[in-house]
Every structure is written in C-alpha cells, then in structure tokens.
C-alpha cells in the first residue's frame, strides 16, 4: 500500500504557473517545474548546473492530448537549451536533480531508460522518443538506490500533473469498496471500475471493431485515442471485435464506454453493476442523495 508523504512547493517567481521547486519529505531529490518561455531567464539557477533526468511535455501535433519526451543531462542545462532551439512541441518541462555528488551520468541514464520503458508500458501519453535508451550497468547498491529515487519521482509526477507513467493497478479491484461494473452492447462485454487514476477498463474486455459515422465526424479526440490504443496494441483484433490486452485507465467512464461501444455514450448510464444499477444510481446512493 502506498505510504503518505508531503511535498513542499516553492513558487520561485511568485507566479503559480511559473517556476516551481518541489521537494519531498525525507528525500535528497527535488523537482523543478517551469513553462518553456521562462528557460532563458532561469537557466542560471544552480539546479540547471546539476546532473538530472527531465521530461518535456506539450500538445500533440493533432491537438488532442499531450506527448512527452524523456531525456537526461550531465548537467541538464545544455540539453534543455538544445531542446529550446530544436524541439517545437513542448510547452512545459519537469526535471529531477539531487544534492551535489548524489547523481552521476550512469544514474540518470538508468532513470531515463526506466522512465521510457514505463511510459511505453503505461501507454497513457504519446512518447516523442524515437528509440529506447540502453540501460547502463550499475552496481547492486547503486541500482537499489536509483530504484528508490525512481519510485519517489513516480509518486510525485501525478501531483505535478504528469500521468504518462501511471499504470492501472490490478490490486485495486480487490478492495472492499470497489464495485465491478459492466458495459454491454452489440454482443460486447467489458468490465471496469472507478479508481483514483480515472475509470479502469479490465484486461480481456471487448470493444467494437466499428464506429458510427457521427462519432467519426464529431468526436475526433475519441477517434484519435481509439487509434492510439490500436497502434499501441492496448486493443488487439480478436475475431469480430477488439480485446483489451491490459488494464487501461481512461479519464472518464464516458470515454471508456465510447471506445468500447464505438459511439457516443454516457458512461454514468452505460456502466452497470451485477444487479443492473447504473453508475449514476450508485454514485447518487453513495452521495446520500434521494
């Protein structure tokens, strides 16, 4: 079970959307978060002269959703300066550093390779990296230290608004307060449940191989997401339908239902429990409303 932790956020420029330095309780690392336009005015800060691993985030070329680029630098400053000149897509950067001498080149190469692999596994956000980086060889103790560093990074990133590495946790479905719901139609059968990460559709759930013309014409974001899921093999064609190859977390039950049914869908009425009660009815009951 995840352990509680606290974060200290220093808004260095006085602007909540500007430069933020984020520290976690009882941890040597720190995160630096800033919008792209600020790079030229803040790059002289000491954090930019340190060895670290970074994420560049921005809108996809089709305008729907975000994409991410993962890199490392020893130090990070020249790498970010290069991307400022040569990569157009990114609008925000997040990088992690530690105290002097705490991270070296091999450490951040290891963190970079781990983050790239986890982003590929999660398939939550388009990855701008063209190729995977080879994982360097670390001593047993260094590897153990970097896995702890990685875990702290991964726990902080969702708080910082980065969901690229979040996997749907199968253990959640075993919790006492988790209700398994079903979405059906056109001979399809899908299982899902609400989680802190969104609405999770379970592995082996079915999805329609076809979409309606109105969905294709009016719901471009859903259509693009569906194609991404197919391209990334989250959805694989099995017989007449697609089948989820892993648990996958959607932003809402309606998005999940639309992907499954191939049409516009209200997830609060399409998802039902084993007695036929809709998600809307369950939420109303849980809220104590008449």
CSV table of C-alpha atoms in Angstrom, one decimal:
chain,number,residue,atom,x,y,z
A,1,UNK,CA,0.0,0.0,0.0
A,2,UNK,CA,1.4,3.5,-0.9
A,3,UNK,CA,2.7,5.4,2.1
A,4,UNK,CA,1.6,9.0,2.7
A,5,UNK,CA,4.1,11.8,2.0
A,6,UNK,CA,4.2,15.5,1.9
A,7,UNK,CA,5.5,17.9,-0.7
A,8,UNK,CA,6.9,21.4,-0.3
A,9,UNK,CA,6.4,23.7,-3.3
A,10,UNK,CA,8.3,26.9,-3.6
A,11,UNK,CA,6.8,29.3,-6.2
A,12,UNK,CA,10.1,31.0,-7.0
A,13,UNK,CA,8.8,33.7,-9.3
A,14,UNK,CA,5.6,34.4,-7.4
A,15,UNK,CA,3.5,33.1,-10.3
A,16,UNK,CA,1.8,29.8,-9.6
A,17,UNK,CA,2.2,28.9,-13.3
A,18,UNK,CA,5.9,29.9,-13.3
A,19,UNK,CA,9.0,28.3,-11.8
A,20,UNK,CA,8.3,25.8,-9.0
A,21,UNK,CA,10.8,23.9,-6.9
A,22,UNK,CA,9.2,20.8,-5.4
A,23,UNK,CA,10.8,18.9,-2.5
A,24,UNK,CA,9.5,15.7,-0.9
A,25,UNK,CA,9.8,14.9,2.8
A,26,UNK,CA,12.9,12.9,3.7
A,27,UNK,CA,14.3,12.7,0.2
A,28,UNK,CA,17.5,14.0,-1.3
A,29,UNK,CA,15.9,14.8,-4.7
A,30,UNK,CA,14.0,17.8,-5.9
A,31,UNK,CA,11.8,18.6,-8.9
A,32,UNK,CA,12.0,21.7,-11.0
A,33,UNK,CA,8.9,22.6,-13.0
A,34,UNK,CA,8.7,25.5,-15.4
A,35,UNK,CA,6.9,26.7,-18.6
A,36,UNK,CA,9.1,26.9,-21.7
A,37,UNK,CA,9.2,30.7,-22.1
A,38,UNK,CA,11.0,31.0,-18.7
A,39,UNK,CA,14.0,28.9,-19.6
A,40,UNK,CA,16.1,31.8,-20.8
A,41,UNK,CA,15.6,33.8,-17.6
A,42,UNK,CA,16.0,31.0,-15.1
A,43,UNK,CA,18.7,28.7,-16.6
A,44,UNK,CA,21.4,30.3,-14.4
A,45,UNK,CA,19.9,28.7,-11.3
A,46,UNK,CA,22.0,26.1,-9.5
A,47,UNK,CA,19.6,23.3,-10.3
A,48,UNK,CA,20.3,23.6,-14.1
A,49,UNK,CA,24.0,23.0,-13.5
A,50,UNK,CA,23.3,19.6,-11.9
A,51,UNK,CA,23.0,16.1,-13.3
A,52,UNK,CA,19.4,15.1,-13.8
A,53,UNK,CA,16.6,13.5,-15.8
A,54,UNK,CA,14.0,15.6,-17.5
A,55,UNK,CA,10.6,15.5,-19.2
A,56,UNK,CA,9.4,17.8,-21.9
A,57,UNK,CA,5.6,18.0,-22.2
A,58,UNK,CA,3.3,19.6,-24.8
A,59,UNK,CA,0.4,19.1,-27.1
A,60,UNK,CA,0.4,16.5,-29.8
A,61,UNK,CA,0.5,17.8,-33.4
A,62,UNK,CA,-3.1,16.8,-33.9
A,63,UNK,CA,-4.1,19.0,-31.0
A,64,UNK,CA,-5.7,16.2,-28.9
A,65,UNK,CA,-3.9,15.2,-25.7
A,66,UNK,CA,-0.2,15.6,-24.7
A,67,UNK,CA,3.1,14.0,-25.7
A,68,UNK,CA,6.3,13.6,-23.7
A,69,UNK,CA,10.0,13.5,-24.4
A,70,UNK,CA,12.3,11.9,-21.8
A,71,UNK,CA,16.0,12.7,-21.5
A,72,UNK,CA,19.0,13.1,-19.2
A,73,UNK,CA,21.8,15.6,-18.9
A,74,UNK,CA,25.1,16.0,-17.1
A,75,UNK,CA,24.3,18.8,-16.5
A,76,UNK,CA,20.7,19.3,-17.7
A,77,UNK,CA,21.2,23.0,-18.8
A,78,UNK,CA,22.8,22.4,-22.2
A,79,UNK,CA,20.3,19.7,-23.1
A,80,UNK,CA,17.4,21.9,-22.3
A,81,UNK,CA,18.9,24.8,-24.2
A,82,UNK,CA,19.3,22.5,-27.2
A,83,UNK,CA,15.6,21.4,-27.0
A,84,UNK,CA,14.6,25.0,-26.6
A,85,UNK,CA,16.1,25.6,-30.1
A,86,UNK,CA,15.3,22.3,-31.8
A,87,UNK,CA,12.1,20.8,-30.4
A,88,UNK,CA,8.9,22.8,-31.1
A,89,UNK,CA,6.2,20.7,-29.4
A,90,UNK,CA,7.0,21.2,-25.7
A,91,UNK,CA,5.4,23.9,-23.5
A,92,UNK,CA,6.4,22.7,-20.0
A,93,UNK,CA,9.5,20.9,-18.5
A,94,UNK,CA,10.0,18.9,-15.4
A,95,UNK,CA,13.4,17.7,-14.2
A,96,UNK,CA,14.8,16.0,-11.2
A,97,UNK,CA,18.1,16.6,-9.6
A,98,UNK,CA,19.7,15.8,-6.2
A,99,UNK,CA,22.4,17.3,-4.0
A,100,UNK,CA,26.0,17.7,-5.2
A,101,UNK,CA,27.6,14.3,-6.0
A,102,UNK,CA,24.3,12.3,-5.4
A,103,UNK,CA,23.7,11.6,-9.1
A,104,UNK,CA,26.1,10.8,-11.9
A,105,UNK,CA,25.8,10.1,-15.6
A,106,UNK,CA,25.1,6.4,-15.2
A,107,UNK,CA,22.5,7.1,-12.6
A,108,UNK,CA,20.4,9.4,-14.8
A,109,UNK,CA,20.9,7.2,-17.8
A,110,UNK,CA,19.3,4.4,-15.7
A,111,UNK,CA,16.5,6.7,-14.7
A,112,UNK,CA,15.9,7.8,-18.3
A,113,UNK,CA,15.7,4.2,-19.6
A,114,UNK,CA,13.4,3.2,-16.8
A,115,UNK,CA,11.0,6.1,-17.5
A,116,UNK,CA,11.0,5.4,-21.2
A,117,UNK,CA,10.1,1.8,-20.6
A,118,UNK,CA,7.4,2.7,-18.1
A,119,UNK,CA,5.9,5.2,-20.4
A,120,UNK,CA,5.7,2.5,-23.1
A,121,UNK,CA,4.1,0.1,-20.7
A,122,UNK,CA,1.5,2.6,-19.5
A,123,UNK,CA,0.6,3.8,-23.0
A,124,UNK,CA,-1.1,6.9,-21.4
A,125,UNK,CA,0.7,9.5,-23.5
A,126,UNK,CA,2.4,9.6,-26.8
A,127,UNK,CA,6.2,9.2,-26.4
A,128,UNK,CA,8.3,11.5,-28.6
A,129,UNK,CA,11.5,9.5,-28.1
A,130,UNK,CA,12.4,7.7,-31.3
A,131,UNK,CA,14.4,4.9,-29.7
A,132,UNK,CA,14.8,3.4,-26.3
A,133,UNK,CA,18.0,4.2,-24.4
A,134,UNK,CA,20.1,1.2,-23.3
A,135,UNK,CA,20.1,0.7,-19.5
A,136,UNK,CA,23.6,1.2,-18.1
A,137,UNK,CA,25.2,-1.3,-15.8
A,138,UNK,CA,25.1,-0.2,-12.2
A,139,UNK,CA,26.4,-1.8,-9.1
A,140,UNK,CA,23.8,-3.7,-7.0
A,141,UNK,CA,23.8,-0.9,-4.4
A,142,UNK,CA,23.5,1.9,-7.0
A,143,UNK,CA,20.7,0.1,-8.7
A,144,UNK,CA,18.8,-0.2,-5.4
A,145,UNK,CA,19.3,3.5,-4.7
A,146,UNK,CA,18.1,4.5,-8.1
A,147,UNK,CA,15.0,2.4,-7.9
A,148,UNK,CA,14.1,4.2,-4.7
A,149,UNK,CA,14.8,7.5,-6.4
A,150,UNK,CA,12.6,6.4,-9.3
A,151,UNK,CA,9.7,5.4,-7.0
A,152,UNK,CA,9.8,8.8,-5.4
A,153,UNK,CA,9.8,10.5,-8.8
A,154,UNK,CA,6.9,8.4,-10.0
A,155,UNK,CA,4.8,9.2,-6.9
A,156,UNK,CA,5.4,12.9,-7.3
A,157,UNK,CA,4.7,13.2,-11.0
A,158,UNK,CA,0.9,12.8,-10.8
A,159,UNK,CA,0.8,15.5,-8.2
A,160,UNK,CA,2.6,17.7,-10.7
A,161,UNK,CA,0.1,16.9,-13.4
A,162,UNK,CA,2.0,14.3,-15.3
A,163,UNK,CA,0.1,11.0,-15.9
A,164,UNK,CA,2.4,9.4,-18.5
A,165,UNK,CA,3.7,6.7,-16.2
A,166,UNK,CA,0.6,5.6,-14.3
A,167,UNK,CA,-0.5,2.0,-14.7
A,168,UNK,CA,-3.8,0.7,-13.7
A,169,UNK,CA,-3.3,-1.3,-10.5
A,170,UNK,CA,-4.9,-4.7,-10.6
A,171,UNK,CA,-5.0,-4.9,-6.8
A,172,UNK,CA,-7.5,-2.0,-6.7
A,173,UNK,CA,-10.3,-4.3,-7.8
A,174,UNK,CA,-9.9,-6.4,-4.7
A,175,UNK,CA,-10.6,-3.6,-2.4
A,176,UNK,CA,-13.8,-3.8,-0.4
A,177,UNK,CA,-15.2,-0.5,-1.7
A,178,UNK,CA,-14.5,-1.3,-5.4
A,179,UNK,CA,-17.6,-2.2,-7.4
A,180,UNK,CA,-17.0,-4.0,-10.7
A,181,UNK,CA,-19.2,-2.6,-13.4
A,182,UNK,CA,-20.2,-4.0,-16.8
A,183,UNK,CA,-20.7,-2.3,-20.2
A,184,UNK,CA,-22.5,-4.3,-22.9
A,185,UNK,CA,-24.0,-3.8,-26.3
A,186,UNK,CA,-23.6,-5.3,-29.8
A,187,UNK,CA,-22.6,-8.6,-28.2
A,188,UNK,CA,-19.8,-6.9,-26.4
A,189,UNK,CA,-18.8,-7.4,-22.8
A,190,UNK,CA,-16.5,-5.2,-20.9
A,191,UNK,CA,-15.6,-4.9,-17.2
A,192,UNK,CA,-14.4,-1.8,-15.4
A,193,UNK,CA,-14.3,0.2,-12.2
A,194,UNK,CA,-13.6,3.6,-10.8
A,195,UNK,CA,-10.2,4.3,-9.4
A,196,UNK,CA,-8.1,7.3,-8.2
A,197,UNK,CA,-6.5,7.3,-11.7
A,198,UNK,CA,-9.8,7.5,-13.6
A,199,UNK,CA,-12.0,4.8,-14.9
A,200,UNK,CA,-10.2,1.5,-15.4
A,201,UNK,CA,-11.3,-1.0,-18.1
A,202,UNK,CA,-10.1,-4.5,-17.3
A,203,UNK,CA,-7.9,-6.7,-19.4
A,204,UNK,CA,-9.9,-9.0,-21.8
A,205,UNK,CA,-12.8,-6.6,-22.1
A,206,UNK,CA,-14.2,-6.3,-25.6
A,207,UNK,CA,-14.5,-3.2,-27.8
A,208,UNK,CA,-16.4,-2.7,-31.1
A,209,UNK,CA,-14.4,-3.1,-34.3
A,210,UNK,CA,-16.6,-0.4,-35.9
A,211,UNK,CA,-17.5,3.1,-35.0
A,212,UNK,CA,-20.5,5.2,-36.1
A,213,UNK,CA,-20.3,7.9,-38.7
A,214,UNK,CA,-21.4,10.5,-36.2
A,215,UNK,CA,-18.6,9.5,-33.9
A,216,UNK,CA,-16.1,9.7,-36.7
A,217,UNK,CA,-17.3,13.1,-37.8
A,218,UNK,CA,-17.9,14.7,-34.4
A,219,UNK,CA,-15.7,13.0,-31.8
A,220,UNK,CA,-12.2,13.4,-33.3
A,221,UNK,CA,-10.5,13.2,-29.9
A,222,UNK,CA,-12.1,9.8,-29.1
A,223,UNK,CA,-11.4,8.5,-32.6
A,224,UNK,CA,-7.7,9.5,-32.3
A,225,UNK,CA,-7.5,7.9,-28.8
A,226,UNK,CA,-9.0,4.7,-30.2
A,227,UNK,CA,-6.5,4.6,-33.0
A,228,UNK,CA,-3.6,5.2,-30.5
A,229,UNK,CA,-4.9,2.2,-28.4
A,230,UNK,CA,-4.9,0.1,-31.5
A,231,UNK,CA,-1.4,1.3,-32.6
A,232,UNK,CA,0.0,0.7,-29.2
A,233,UNK,CA,-1.7,-2.8,-29.0
A,234,UNK,CA,-3.8,-1.9,-25.9
A,235,UNK,CA,-6.6,-3.0,-28.3
A,236,UNK,CA,-5.9,-6.1,-30.4
A,237,UNK,CA,-8.3,-7.5,-33.0
A,238,UNK,CA,-9.6,-10.9,-32.0
A,239,UNK,CA,-12.3,-12.3,-34.3
A,240,UNK,CA,-15.0,-9.7,-34.9
A,241,UNK,CA,-14.0,-7.4,-32.0
A,242,UNK,CA,-11.1,-5.7,-30.3
A,243,UNK,CA,-9.9,-7.0,-27.0
A,244,UNK,CA,-8.1,-5.1,-24.3
A,245,UNK,CA,-4.6,-6.6,-23.7
A,246,UNK,CA,-4.1,-4.9,-20.4
A,247,UNK,CA,-6.0,-2.9,-17.7
A,248,UNK,CA,-6.3,0.6,-19.0
A,249,UNK,CA,-7.3,3.8,-17.2
A,250,UNK,CA,-9.5,6.4,-19.1
A,251,UNK,CA,-10.1,9.9,-18.0
A,252,UNK,CA,-13.9,9.2,-17.5
A,253,UNK,CA,-16.4,6.4,-17.7
A,254,UNK,CA,-18.0,8.1,-20.8
A,255,UNK,CA,-14.7,8.0,-22.7
A,256,UNK,CA,-14.3,4.3,-21.8
A,257,UNK,CA,-17.8,3.5,-22.9
A,258,UNK,CA,-17.4,5.4,-26.2
A,259,UNK,CA,-14.3,3.4,-27.0
A,260,UNK,CA,-16.0,0.1,-26.2
A,261,UNK,CA,-19.3,0.8,-28.0
A,262,UNK,CA,-17.9,2.7,-30.9
A,263,UNK,CA,-20.4,5.6,-30.5
A,264,UNK,CA,-21.2,8.5,-28.3
A,265,UNK,CA,-22.0,7.2,-24.8
A,266,UNK,CA,-22.9,8.4,-21.3
A,267,UNK,CA,-20.7,6.3,-19.1
A,268,UNK,CA,-22.9,7.1,-16.0
A,269,UNK,CA,-25.7,5.1,-17.6
A,270,UNK,CA,-23.9,2.6,-19.7
A,271,UNK,CA,-21.8,1.1,-16.9
A,272,UNK,CA,-23.9,-1.1,-14.5
A,273,UNK,CA,-23.3,-3.4,-11.6
A,274,UNK,CA,-24.4,-7.0,-11.4
A,275,UNK,CA,-27.9,-6.1,-10.4
A,276,UNK,CA,-28.4,-3.6,-13.2
A,277,UNK,CA,-27.9,-0.4,-11.3
A,278,UNK,CA,-26.2,2.3,-13.3
A,279,UNK,CA,-23.1,4.1,-12.2
A,280,UNK,CA,-25.2,7.2,-11.9
A,281,UNK,CA,-27.5,5.4,-9.4
A,282,UNK,CA,-24.6,4.1,-7.4
A,283,UNK,CA,-23.0,7.5,-7.2
A,284,UNK,CA,-26.2,9.0,-6.1
A,285,UNK,CA,-26.6,6.4,-3.4
A,286,UNK,CA,-23.0,6.9,-2.2
A,287,UNK,CA,-23.5,10.6,-2.0
A,288,UNK,CA,-26.6,10.1,0.2
A,289,UNK,CA,-28.9,11.9,-2.3
A,290,UNK,CA,-32.5,11.0,-2.8
